[in-house]
PDB file of C-alpha atoms and ligand atoms in Angstrom:
ATOM      1  CA  MET C   1      47.133 130.023 213.287  1.00 48.00           C
ATOM      2  CA  ILE C   2      48.801 131.396 210.481  1.00 48.00           C
ATOM      3  CA  THR C   3      48.976 134.950 210.561  1.00 51.00           C
ATOM      4  CA  ASP C   4      51.816 135.648 207.837  1.00 63.00           C
ATOM      5  CA  TYR C   5      49.408 135.908 204.517  1.00 65.00           C
ATOM      6  CA  GLY C   6      52.439 135.887 202.432  1.00 87.00           C
ATOM      7  CA  GLU C   7      53.361 132.714 203.981  1.00 90.00           C
ATOM      8  CA  GLN C   8      49.683 131.396 203.924  1.00 92.00           C
ATOM      9  CA  ARG C   9      49.631 132.009 200.101  1.00 92.00           C
ATOM     10  CA  GLN C  10      53.070 130.322 199.417  1.00 94.00           C
ATOM     11  CA  ARG C  11      51.484 127.369 201.457  1.00 96.00           C
ATOM     12  CA  SER C  12      48.696 127.085 198.993  1.00 96.00           C
ATOM     13  CA  LEU C  13      50.778 127.380 196.048  1.00 96.00           C
ATOM     14  CA  ILE C  14      52.798 124.354 197.290  1.00 97.00           C
ATOM     15  CA  PHE C  15      49.734 122.339 197.810  1.00 98.00           C
ATOM     16  CA  ASP C  16      48.467 123.432 194.395  1.00 97.00           C
ATOM     17  CA  TYR C  17      51.712 122.312 192.777  1.00 97.00           C
ATOM     18  CA  PHE C  18      52.468 118.890 194.736  1.00 97.00           C
ATOM     19  CA  GLY C  19      48.910 117.874 195.740  1.00 97.00           C
ATOM     20  CA  SER C  20      46.624 118.573 198.634  1.00 97.00           C
ATOM     21  CA  ASP C  21      48.432 115.293 200.544  1.00 97.00           C
ATOM     22  CA  ALA C  22      51.717 116.881 200.188  1.00 98.00           C
ATOM     23  CA  ARG C  23      53.745 117.422 203.861  1.00 98.00           C
ATOM     24  CA  ILE C  24      55.389 120.862 203.993  1.00 98.00           C
ATOM     25  CA  ARG C  25      58.305 120.094 206.278  1.00 98.00           C
ATOM     26  CA  VAL C  26      59.891 123.585 206.384  1.00 97.00           C
ATOM     27  CA  LEU C  27      59.417 126.858 204.705  1.00 97.00           C
ATOM     28  CA  ARG C  28      61.764 129.743 205.226  1.00 96.00           C
ATOM     29  CA  ARG C  29      63.561 132.620 203.784  1.00 95.00           C
ATOM     30  CA  ALA C  30      66.938 132.057 202.293  1.00 97.00           C
ATOM     31  CA  GLU C  31      68.489 135.335 202.241  1.00 96.00           C
ATOM     32  CA  THR C  32      71.598 134.899 199.859  1.00 97.00           C
ATOM     33  CA  PHE C  33      69.485 132.734 197.532  1.00 97.00           C
ATOM     34  CA  GLY C  34      66.962 135.762 197.588  1.00 95.00           C
ATOM     35  CA  ALA C  35      63.563 133.990 198.262  1.00 95.00           C
ATOM     36  CA  ALA C  36      61.659 131.782 200.488  1.00 95.00           C
ATOM     37  CA  VAL C  37      62.719 127.774 200.210  1.00 97.00           C
ATOM     38  CA  PHE C  38      60.905 124.879 201.098  1.00 98.00           C
ATOM     39  CA  VAL C  39      61.016 121.203 201.780  1.00 98.00           C
ATOM     40  CA  VAL C  40      57.767 119.381 200.712  1.00 98.00           C
ATOM     41  CA  ASP C  41      57.353 115.411 200.940  1.00 98.00           C
ATOM     42  CA  PHE C  42      54.806 113.998 198.672  1.00 98.00           C
ATOM     43  CA  ASP C  43      53.781 110.458 196.920  1.00 97.00           C
ATOM     44  CA  ARG C  44      53.369 109.715 193.379  1.00 95.00           C
ATOM     45  CA  GLY C  45      52.112 105.998 193.438  1.00 95.00           C
ATOM     46  CA  PRO C  46      53.876 103.868 195.643  1.00 95.00           C
ATOM     47  CA  ARG C  47      57.039 106.133 195.434  1.00 96.00           C
ATOM     48  CA  ASN C  48      57.718 109.033 198.145  1.00 98.00           C
ATOM     49  CA  PHE C  49      59.553 112.087 197.357  1.00 98.00           C
ATOM     50  CA  ARG C  50      61.150 115.013 198.984  1.00 98.00           C
ATOM     51  CA  THR C  51      61.694 118.116 197.135  1.00 98.00           C
ATOM     52  CA  LEU C  52      63.711 121.193 198.019  1.00 98.00           C
ATOM     53  CA  GLY C  53      61.760 123.865 196.261  1.00 98.00           C
ATOM     54  CA  SER C  54      61.708 127.856 195.887  1.00 96.00           C
ATOM     55  CA  PHE C  55      59.428 130.759 194.879  1.00 93.00           C
ATOM     56  CA  GLY C  56      60.375 132.340 191.516  1.00 83.00           C
ATOM     57  CA  ALA C  57      59.397 135.623 189.597  1.00 75.00           C
ATOM     58  CA  GLY C  58      55.620 135.674 190.162  1.00 75.00           C
ATOM     59  CA  ALA C  59      55.279 133.412 193.036  1.00 82.00           C
ATOM     60  CA  GLN C  60      56.073 130.793 190.717  1.00 90.00           C
ATOM     61  CA  VAL C  61      57.065 127.139 192.384  1.00 95.00           C
ATOM     62  CA  THR C  62      60.597 125.746 190.969  1.00 95.00           C
ATOM     63  CA  GLU C  63      62.092 122.698 191.949  1.00 96.00           C
ATOM     64  CA  GLN C  64      65.706 122.917 192.883  1.00 97.00           C
ATOM     65  CA  SER C  65      66.349 119.538 193.938  1.00 97.00           C
ATOM     66  CA  SER C  66      64.571 116.252 194.837  1.00 98.00           C
ATOM     67  CA  MET C  67      65.148 112.774 196.647  1.00 98.00           C
ATOM     68  CA  ASP C  68      63.497 109.472 196.436  1.00 98.00           C
ATOM     69  CA  LEU C  69      62.932 108.916 200.167  1.00 98.00           C
ATOM     70  CA  LEU C  70      63.344 104.976 199.677  1.00 97.00           C
ATOM     71  CA  TYR C  71      66.364 105.351 197.592  1.00 97.00           C
ATOM     72  CA  PRO C  72      67.967 108.479 198.560  1.00 98.00           C
ATOM     73  CA  ALA C  73      71.355 107.808 196.244  1.00 98.00           C
ATOM     74  CA  ARG C  74      69.265 107.628 193.098  1.00 97.00           C
ATOM     75  CA  LEU C  75      69.162 110.503 190.854  1.00 97.00           C
ATOM     76  CA  VAL C  76      65.334 111.898 190.318  1.00 97.00           C
ATOM     77  CA  PHE C  77      65.857 114.485 187.749  1.00 97.00           C
ATOM     78  CA  HIS C  78      66.712 113.287 184.193  1.00 96.00           C
ATOM     79  CA  TYR C  79      69.201 116.197 183.934  1.00 97.00           C
ATOM     80  CA  GLU C  80      71.233 115.063 186.917  1.00 97.00           C
ATOM     81  CA  ARG C  81      71.532 111.599 185.278  1.00 97.00           C
ATOM     82  CA  LEU C  82      72.875 113.226 182.274  1.00 98.00           C
ATOM     83  CA  MET C  83      75.354 115.467 184.179  1.00 98.00           C
ATOM     84  CA  SER C  84      76.277 112.011 185.981  1.00 98.00           C
ATOM     85  CA  LEU C  85      77.694 110.940 182.440  1.00 98.00           C
ATOM     86  CA  SER C  86      80.573 113.394 182.689  1.00 98.00           C
ATOM     87  CA  PHE C  87      82.058 110.926 185.347  1.00 98.00           C
ATOM     88  CA  ALA C  88      82.661 108.557 182.415  1.00 98.00           C
ATOM     89  CA  MET C  89      83.725 111.366 180.125  1.00 98.00           C
ATOM     90  CA  SER C  90      86.643 112.041 182.217  1.00 98.00           C
ATOM     91  CA  ALA C  91      89.955 109.908 182.029  1.00 98.00           C
ATOM     92  CA  ARG C  92      89.837 109.525 185.987  1.00 97.00           C
ATOM     93  CA  SER C  93      87.502 110.245 188.664  1.00 97.00           C
ATOM     94  CA  ILE C  94      89.830 111.241 191.541  1.00 98.00           C
ATOM     95  CA  ASN C  95      88.064 114.359 192.498  1.00 98.00           C
ATOM     96  CA  ALA C  96      84.883 116.446 191.520  1.00 98.00           C
ATOM     97  CA  LEU C  97      83.814 119.975 192.435  1.00 98.00           C
ATOM     98  CA  LEU C  98      80.119 120.402 192.806  1.00 98.00           C
ATOM     99  CA  LEU C  99      79.199 124.003 192.163  1.00 98.00           C
ATOM    100  CA  GLY C 100      75.490 124.548 193.551  1.00 98.00           C
ATOM    101  CA  VAL C 101      74.689 121.880 196.411  1.00 98.00           C
ATOM    102  CA  GLY C 102      71.028 122.605 196.480  1.00 98.00           C
ATOM    103  CA  GLY C 103      69.288 119.434 198.166  1.00 98.00           C
ATOM    104  CA  ALA C 104      72.616 117.581 197.615  1.00 98.00           C
ATOM    105  CA  ALA C 105      71.519 114.880 195.031  1.00 98.00           C
ATOM    106  CA  MET C 106      74.922 114.923 193.194  1.00 98.00           C
ATOM    107  CA  TRP C 107      76.502 114.435 196.522  1.00 98.00           C
ATOM    108  CA  ARG C 108      74.107 111.569 197.513  1.00 98.00           C
ATOM    109  CA  PHE C 109      74.651 110.054 193.946  1.00 98.00           C
ATOM    110  CA  MET C 110      78.830 110.344 194.334  1.00 98.00           C
ATOM    111  CA  GLN C 111      78.594 108.725 197.747  1.00 98.00           C
ATOM    112  CA  ALA C 112      76.823 105.708 196.647  1.00 98.00           C
ATOM    113  CA  TYR C 113      78.360 105.123 193.138  1.00 98.00           C
ATOM    114  CA  LEU C 114      81.724 107.051 193.098  1.00 98.00           C
ATOM    115  CA  PRO C 115      82.950 106.355 196.885  1.00 98.00           C
ATOM    116  CA  ASP C 116      86.492 106.928 195.619  1.00 98.00           C
ATOM    117  CA  CYS C 117      85.858 110.167 194.231  1.00 98.00           C
ATOM    118  CA  ALA C 118      86.594 113.227 196.406  1.00 98.00           C
ATOM    119  CA  PRO C 119      83.951 115.908 196.424  1.00 98.00           C
ATOM    120  CA  THR C 120      84.422 119.337 196.875  1.00 98.00           C
ATOM    121  CA  LEU C 121      81.127 121.247 197.449  1.00 98.00           C
ATOM    122  CA  VAL C 122      80.192 125.063 196.971  1.00 98.00           C
ATOM    123  CA  ASP C 123      77.069 127.093 197.361  1.00 98.00           C
ATOM    124  CA  SER C 124      76.406 130.612 198.359  1.00 98.00           C
ATOM    125  CA  ASP C 125      73.256 129.806 200.579  1.00 98.00           C
ATOM    126  CA  GLU C 126      73.697 129.059 204.197  1.00 98.00           C
ATOM    127  CA  THR C 127      70.145 128.268 204.586  1.00 98.00           C
ATOM    128  CA  ILE C 128      69.862 125.715 201.798  1.00 98.00           C
ATOM    129  CA  VAL C 129      72.916 124.209 203.010  1.00 98.00           C
ATOM    130  CA  ALA C 130      71.824 123.672 206.616  1.00 98.00           C
ATOM    131  CA  THR C 131      68.314 122.393 204.988  1.00 98.00           C
ATOM    132  CA  ALA C 132      70.427 120.091 203.083  1.00 98.00           C
ATOM    133  CA  ARG C 133      71.988 118.856 206.176  1.00 98.00           C
ATOM    134  CA  ARG C 134      68.639 118.792 208.199  1.00 98.00           C
ATOM    135  CA  TRP C 135      66.466 117.117 205.390  1.00 98.00           C
ATOM    136  CA  PHE C 136      68.670 115.588 202.604  1.00 98.00           C
ATOM    137  CA  TYR C 137      71.160 113.747 204.467  1.00 98.00           C
ATOM    138  CA  LEU C 138      74.066 115.925 203.578  1.00 98.00           C
ATOM    139  CA  LYS C 139      77.182 115.099 205.533  1.00 98.00           C
ATOM    140  CA  HIS C 140      80.121 116.898 203.823  1.00 98.00           C
ATOM    141  CA  ARG C 141      81.794 120.306 204.296  1.00 98.00           C
ATOM    142  CA  VAL C 142      80.516 122.930 202.147  1.00 98.00           C
ATOM    143  CA  VAL C 143      82.270 125.786 200.978  1.00 98.00           C
ATOM    144  CA  LEU C 144      79.850 128.895 201.482  1.00 98.00           C
ATOM    145  CA  GLU C 145      80.823 131.198 198.861  1.00 98.00           C
ATOM    146  CA  ALA C 146      79.778 132.302 195.538  1.00 98.00           C
ATOM    147  CA  ALA C 147      81.118 129.812 192.824  1.00 98.00           C
ATOM    148  CA  GLN C 148      82.878 132.748 190.863  1.00 98.00           C
ATOM    149  CA  ARG C 149      84.771 133.900 194.108  1.00 98.00           C
ATOM    150  CA  PHE C 150      85.693 130.032 195.005  1.00 98.00           C
ATOM    151  CA  LEU C 151      87.024 129.576 191.466  1.00 98.00           C
ATOM    152  CA  ALA C 152      88.903 133.015 191.545  1.00 97.00           C
ATOM    153  CA  GLY C 153      90.601 131.851 194.777  1.00 97.00           C
ATOM    154  CA  SER C 154      91.414 128.649 193.739  1.00 96.00           C
ATOM    155  CA  SER C 155      94.326 127.034 192.146  1.00 97.00           C
ATOM    156  CA  ALA C 156      92.942 123.147 192.628  1.00 98.00           C
ATOM    157  CA  ARG C 157      92.412 120.876 189.631  1.00 98.00           C
ATOM    158  CA  TYR C 158      89.161 118.403 189.348  1.00 98.00           C
ATOM    159  CA  ASP C 159      88.474 115.678 187.343  1.00 98.00           C
ATOM    160  CA  VAL C 160      84.808 116.599 186.981  1.00 98.00           C
ATOM    161  CA  ILE C 161      83.436 120.065 187.597  1.00 98.00           C
ATOM    162  CA  LEU C 162      79.456 120.016 187.759  1.00 98.00           C
ATOM    163  CA  VAL C 163      77.950 123.587 187.347  1.00 98.00           C
ATOM    164  CA  ASP C 164      74.251 123.781 188.568  1.00 98.00           C
ATOM    165  CA  LEU C 165      73.800 127.554 189.666  1.00 98.00           C
ATOM    166  CA  TYR C 166      70.373 128.855 189.973  1.00 97.00           C
ATOM    167  CA  GLY C 167      68.751 131.383 192.022  1.00 95.00           C
ATOM    168  CA  PRO C 168      64.824 132.578 192.059  1.00 93.00           C
ATOM    169  CA  GLY C 169      65.142 134.271 188.562  1.00 90.00           C
ATOM    170  CA  GLY C 170      67.028 131.574 187.030  1.00 93.00           C
ATOM    171  CA  PRO C 171      70.565 130.872 186.175  1.00 96.00           C
ATOM    172  CA  ALA C 172      73.358 132.910 187.975  1.00 97.00           C
ATOM    173  CA  GLU C 173      75.045 135.110 185.914  1.00 94.00           C
ATOM    174  CA  ILE C 174      78.128 133.876 184.543  1.00 95.00           C
ATOM    175  CA  ASP C 175      80.559 135.399 182.291  1.00 96.00           C
ATOM    176  CA  GLU C 176      83.394 134.467 180.185  1.00 97.00           C
ATOM    177  CA  ALA C 177      85.987 134.370 183.023  1.00 97.00           C
ATOM    178  CA  PHE C 178      84.057 132.117 184.990  1.00 98.00           C
ATOM    179  CA  TRP C 179      84.138 129.542 181.980  1.00 98.00           C
ATOM    180  CA  VAL C 180      87.798 130.296 181.528  1.00 98.00           C
ATOM    181  CA  ARG C 181      88.347 129.867 185.189  1.00 98.00           C
ATOM    182  CA  CYS C 182      86.519 126.490 185.142  1.00 98.00           C
ATOM    183  CA  LEU C 183      88.479 124.997 182.126  1.00 98.00           C
ATOM    184  CA  ASP C 184      91.442 126.069 183.852  1.00 98.00           C
ATOM    185  CA  ALA C 185      90.423 124.315 186.993  1.00 98.00           C
ATOM    186  CA  LEU C 186      89.969 120.945 184.908  1.00 98.00           C
ATOM    187  CA  ALA C 187      92.646 118.442 185.366  1.00 98.00           C
ATOM    188  CA  PRO C 188      94.337 116.863 182.324  1.00 98.00           C
ATOM    189  CA  GLY C 189      91.825 114.457 180.933  1.00 98.00           C
ATOM    190  CA  GLY C 190      88.675 116.076 182.826  1.00 98.00           C
ATOM    191  CA  CYS C 191      85.384 116.944 181.984  1.00 98.00           C
ATOM    192  CA  LEU C 192      82.974 119.880 182.930  1.00 98.00           C
ATOM    193  CA  ALA C 193      78.885 119.671 182.614  1.00 98.00           C
ATOM    194  CA  ASN C 194      76.718 122.452 183.030  1.00 98.00           C
ATOM    195  CA  ASN C 195      72.820 122.219 183.464  1.00 98.00           C
ATOM    196  CA  TRP C 196      70.706 124.622 181.619  1.00 98.00           C
ATOM    197  CA  ALA C 197      67.015 124.803 182.755  1.00 95.00           C
ATOM    198  CA  ASP C 198      64.354 126.445 180.674  1.00 92.00           C
ATOM    199  CA  PHE C 199      66.905 126.880 177.850  1.00 94.00           C
ATOM    200  CA  ALA C 200      64.075 126.998 175.129  1.00 91.00           C
ATOM    201  CA  VAL C 201      62.307 129.749 176.908  1.00 92.00           C
ATOM    202  CA  ASN C 202      64.916 131.928 178.912  1.00 92.00           C
ATOM    203  CA  PRO C 203      66.748 134.182 176.608  1.00 93.00           C
ATOM    204  CA  LYS C 204      69.562 134.493 179.214  1.00 94.00           C
ATOM    205  CA  VAL C 205      70.584 130.897 178.522  1.00 96.00           C
ATOM    206  CA  ARG C 206      71.752 130.916 174.897  1.00 96.00           C
ATOM    207  CA  PRO C 207      74.612 133.779 175.385  1.00 97.00           C
ATOM    208  CA  MET C 208      76.076 131.883 178.275  1.00 97.00           C
ATOM    209  CA  ALA C 209      75.957 128.757 176.527  1.00 98.00           C
ATOM    210  CA  ASP C 210      77.367 130.342 173.464  1.00 97.00           C
ATOM    211  CA  SER C 211      80.060 131.657 175.898  1.00 98.00           C
ATOM    212  CA  LEU C 212      81.066 128.427 177.239  1.00 98.00           C
ATOM    213  CA  SER C 213      81.313 126.956 173.782  1.00 98.00           C
ATOM    214  CA  ALA C 214      83.449 130.121 172.414  1.00 98.00           C
ATOM    215  CA  VAL C 215      85.914 129.391 175.776  1.00 98.00           C
ATOM    216  CA  ALA C 216      86.136 125.560 174.945  1.00 98.00           C
ATOM    217  CA  GLN C 217      86.654 126.024 171.085  1.00 98.00           C
ATOM    218  CA  ALA C 218      89.292 128.540 171.667  1.00 98.00           C
ATOM    219  CA  ARG C 219      91.279 125.714 173.462  1.00 98.00           C
ATOM    220  CA  GLY C 220      90.240 123.152 170.863  1.00 98.00           C
ATOM    221  CA  LEU C 221      87.603 121.520 172.774  1.00 98.00           C
ATOM    222  CA  GLU C 222      84.395 120.698 171.231  1.00 97.00           C
ATOM    223  CA  PRO C 223      81.111 120.886 173.612  1.00 98.00           C
ATOM    224  CA  ILE C 224      78.563 118.324 173.524  1.00 98.00           C
ATOM    225  CA  PHE C 225      74.692 119.021 173.922  1.00 98.00           C
ATOM    226  CA  VAL C 226      72.186 116.583 175.295  1.00 98.00           C
ATOM    227  CA  THR C 227      68.626 117.359 176.031  1.00 97.00           C
ATOM    228  CA  ARG C 228      65.434 115.214 175.440  1.00 95.00           C
ATOM    229  CA  ARG C 229      63.228 115.739 172.335  1.00 93.00           C
ATOM    230  CA  GLY C 230      60.685 118.292 172.656  1.00 90.00           C
ATOM    231  CA  PHE C 231      62.795 121.107 174.331  1.00 77.00           C
ATOM    232  CA  ARG C 232      60.742 120.944 177.757  1.00 82.00           C
ATOM    233  CA  ASP C 233      63.592 119.344 179.655  1.00 85.00           C
ATOM    234  CA  ASN C 234      66.725 120.495 180.686  1.00 95.00           C
ATOM    235  CA  LEU C 235      69.910 120.917 178.355  1.00 97.00           C
ATOM    236  CA  VAL C 236      73.221 119.805 179.612  1.00 98.00           C
ATOM    237  CA  GLN C 237      76.392 121.097 177.915  1.00 98.00           C
ATOM    238  CA  TYR C 238      79.306 119.065 178.570  1.00 98.00           C
ATOM    239  CA  VAL C 239      83.079 120.096 177.593  1.00 98.00           C
ATOM    240  CA  PRO C 240      85.216 116.910 177.970  1.00 98.00           C
ATOM    241  CA  THR C 241      89.074 117.463 177.476  1.00 98.00           C
ATOM    242  CA  VAL C 242      89.908 113.742 176.061  1.00 97.00           C
ATOM    243  CA  PRO C 243      89.562 114.339 172.442  1.00 96.00           C
ATOM    244  CA  GLU C 244      88.152 110.806 171.763  1.00 96.00           C
ATOM    245  CA  ILE C 245      84.885 111.960 173.839  1.00 97.00           C
ATOM    246  CA  ARG C 246      82.990 113.249 171.146  1.00 97.00           C
ATOM    247  CA  ALA C 247      79.043 113.395 170.662  1.00 97.00           C
ATOM    248  CA  ASP C 248      78.960 110.252 168.423  1.00 97.00           C
ATOM    249  CA  CYS C 249      80.199 108.175 171.488  1.00 96.00           C
ATOM    250  CA  VAL C 250      77.768 109.203 174.141  1.00 97.00           C
ATOM    251  CA  THR C 251      75.970 105.820 173.898  1.00 97.00           C
ATOM    252  CA  ASP C 252      79.713 104.367 174.793  1.00 97.00           C
ATOM    253  CA  VAL C 253      80.316 106.743 177.529  1.00 98.00           C
ATOM    254  CA  LEU C 254      76.836 105.731 179.149  1.00 98.00           C
ATOM    255  CA  GLU C 255      78.131 102.009 178.830  1.00 97.00           C
ATOM    256  CA  ARG C 256      81.138 102.886 180.502  1.00 97.00           C
ATOM    257  CA  LEU C 257      79.356 104.502 183.576  1.00 97.00           C
ATOM    258  CA  VAL C 258      77.046 101.447 183.682  1.00 97.00           C
ATOM    259  CA  ARG C 259      79.941  98.916 183.554  1.00 96.00           C
ATOM    260  CA  GLU C 260      82.197 100.654 186.137  1.00 96.00           C
ATOM    261  CA  ARG C 261      80.075 102.268 188.572  1.00 96.00           C
ATOM    262  CA  HIS C 262      76.969 100.094 188.600  1.00 93.00           C
ATOM    263  CA  ILE C 263      74.305 102.658 187.955  1.00 94.00           C
ATOM    264  CA  PRO C 264      70.534 101.767 188.917  1.00 91.00           C
ATOM    265  CA  ASP C 265      68.399 100.023 185.930  1.00 93.00           C
ATOM    266  CA  ARG C 266      71.763  99.967 184.041  1.00 95.00           C
ATOM    267  CA  GLY C 267      71.298 103.361 183.335  1.00 95.00           C
ATOM    268  CA  ARG C 268      68.178 102.723 181.245  1.00 94.00           C
ATOM    269  CA  GLY C 269      66.144 105.734 180.088  1.00 93.00           C
ATOM    270  CA  ILE C 270      68.987 108.078 180.573  1.00 96.00           C
ATOM    271  CA  LEU C 271      69.833 108.642 176.603  1.00 97.00           C
ATOM    272  CA  GLU C 272      66.419 107.694 175.476  1.00 96.00           C
ATOM    273  CA  ASN C 273      64.672 110.144 173.059  1.00 95.00           C
ATOM    274  CA  CYS C 274      67.730 112.346 173.562  1.00 96.00           C
ATOM    275  CA  ILE C 275      68.937 114.771 170.963  1.00 96.00           C
ATOM    276  CA  VAL C 276      72.915 114.759 171.058  1.00 97.00           C
ATOM    277  CA  GLY C 277      74.794 117.259 169.042  1.00 97.00           C
ATOM    278  CA  THR C 278      77.844 119.892 169.096  1.00 96.00           C
ATOM    279  CA  ALA C 279      75.675 122.854 168.816  1.00 95.00           C
ATOM    280  CA  PHE C 280      73.111 124.610 171.043  1.00 95.00           C
ATOM    281  CA  PRO C 281      69.763 122.707 169.685  1.00 92.00           C
ATOM    282  CA  ILE C 282      67.425 125.260 168.931  1.00 87.00           C
ATOM    283  CA  ALA C 283      68.208 128.046 166.275  1.00 77.00           C
TER     284      ALA C 283
HETATM  285  C1  SAM V   1      69.197 123.764 191.298  1.00 78.14           C
HETATM  286  S1  SAM V   1      70.169 123.943 192.973  1.00 78.14           S
HETATM  287  C2  SAM V   1      71.608 122.689 192.609  1.00 78.14           C
HETATM  288  C3  SAM V   1      70.946 121.278 192.901  1.00 78.14           C
HETATM  289  C4  SAM V   1      72.129 120.271 193.083  1.00 78.14           C
HETATM  290  N1  SAM V   1      73.017 120.058 191.809  1.00 78.14           N
HETATM  291  C5  SAM V   1      71.817 118.787 193.494  1.00 78.14           C
HETATM  292  O1  SAM V   1      72.551 118.016 193.656  1.00 78.14           O
HETATM  293  O2  SAM V   1      70.876 118.722 194.327  1.00 78.14           O
HETATM  294  C6  SAM V   1      71.027 125.541 192.628  1.00 78.14           C
HETATM  295  C7  SAM V   1      71.969 125.926 193.823  1.00 78.14           C
HETATM  296  O3  SAM V   1      72.705 127.050 193.337  1.00 78.14           O
HETATM  297  C8  SAM V   1      73.334 127.684 194.269  1.00 78.14           C
HETATM  298  N2  SAM V   1      73.767 128.817 193.628  1.00 78.14           N
HETATM  299  C9  SAM V   1      73.189 129.870 192.827  1.00 78.14           C
HETATM  300  N3  SAM V   1      74.075 130.655 192.294  1.00 78.14           N
HETATM  301  C10 SAM V   1      75.230 130.668 193.048  1.00 78.14           C
HETATM  302  C11 SAM V   1      76.631 131.053 193.155  1.00 78.14           C
HETATM  303  N4  SAM V   1      76.679 132.118 192.312  1.00 78.14           N
HETATM  304  N5  SAM V   1      77.522 130.465 193.735  1.00 78.14           N
HETATM  305  C12 SAM V   1      77.200 129.324 194.526  1.00 78.14           C
HETATM  306  N6  SAM V   1      75.994 128.927 194.534  1.00 78.14           N
HETATM  307  C13 SAM V   1      75.019 129.270 193.907  1.00 78.14           C
HETATM  308  C14 SAM V   1      71.939 128.065 194.899  1.00 78.14           C
HETATM  309  O4  SAM V   1      72.034 128.407 196.568  1.00 78.14           O
HETATM  310  C15 SAM V   1      71.178 126.588 195.076  1.00 78.14           C
HETATM  311  O5  SAM V   1      71.749 125.905 195.980  1.00 78.14           O
END
């Protein structure tokens, strides 16, 4: 019998969102993250998914990470597939830094498609990392630290840096010093990619994206923005350091990724209906 009415309400919100036949595997508070998180299994036609979700402001359900239970290494969210392009925007992929582990989707992808690339994983929330180990096949050491602190205390260099830092209120507070450290942490020829969720409606996003662009441009680097038409999906902002990687060659980048890494479905759909540019896509 459920005696905690807060929990009962959260369960009913999960069923409203994922359907009444969804199976809630776990629902618990993640202290550092600052909200309740949950794991839910659900079906969409013949496909079965497992999602790590959380509650945002106003008890809103937010999907943090998702896994196809039949093909766990395949990326479910379109923005994650976009972020994977950064492995073909960098001159080499010997190592990668994943800031924000969530349900470890990018890590599973790397294990399967970039087994020769050494990942470093950083996440600030112990409960989320434990949940990823228990429910999302994560089997890799994770540095339990805020990404900002990790970068401030590290002098390592990475070919690819993926930034996907989200809490219950949206994107983590990221300032210019963070972007400076991120770009300093890129190996020569490296590439950074950042995920911006709700970029068209969240007023916090634009200033942070502009700050990354300014830090990049001060080094003579041109950011690239990719999102799907309609502005309802996420926006990915890349900072490649190889001068030849420009917005007009993103299709070639995808071709390279498919050719070298045997991406599922030959990467079909990744760039379909996408807007690619060098400026934040909305005024
Ligand atoms: C959207 S999830 C990341 C999903 C991940 N990219 C994947 O492959 O499944 C966001 C994660 O960022 C973490 N996070 C938020 N702010 C952080 C910070 N300042 N430092 C480190 N991790 C943070 C949260 O704990 C959460 O696990």
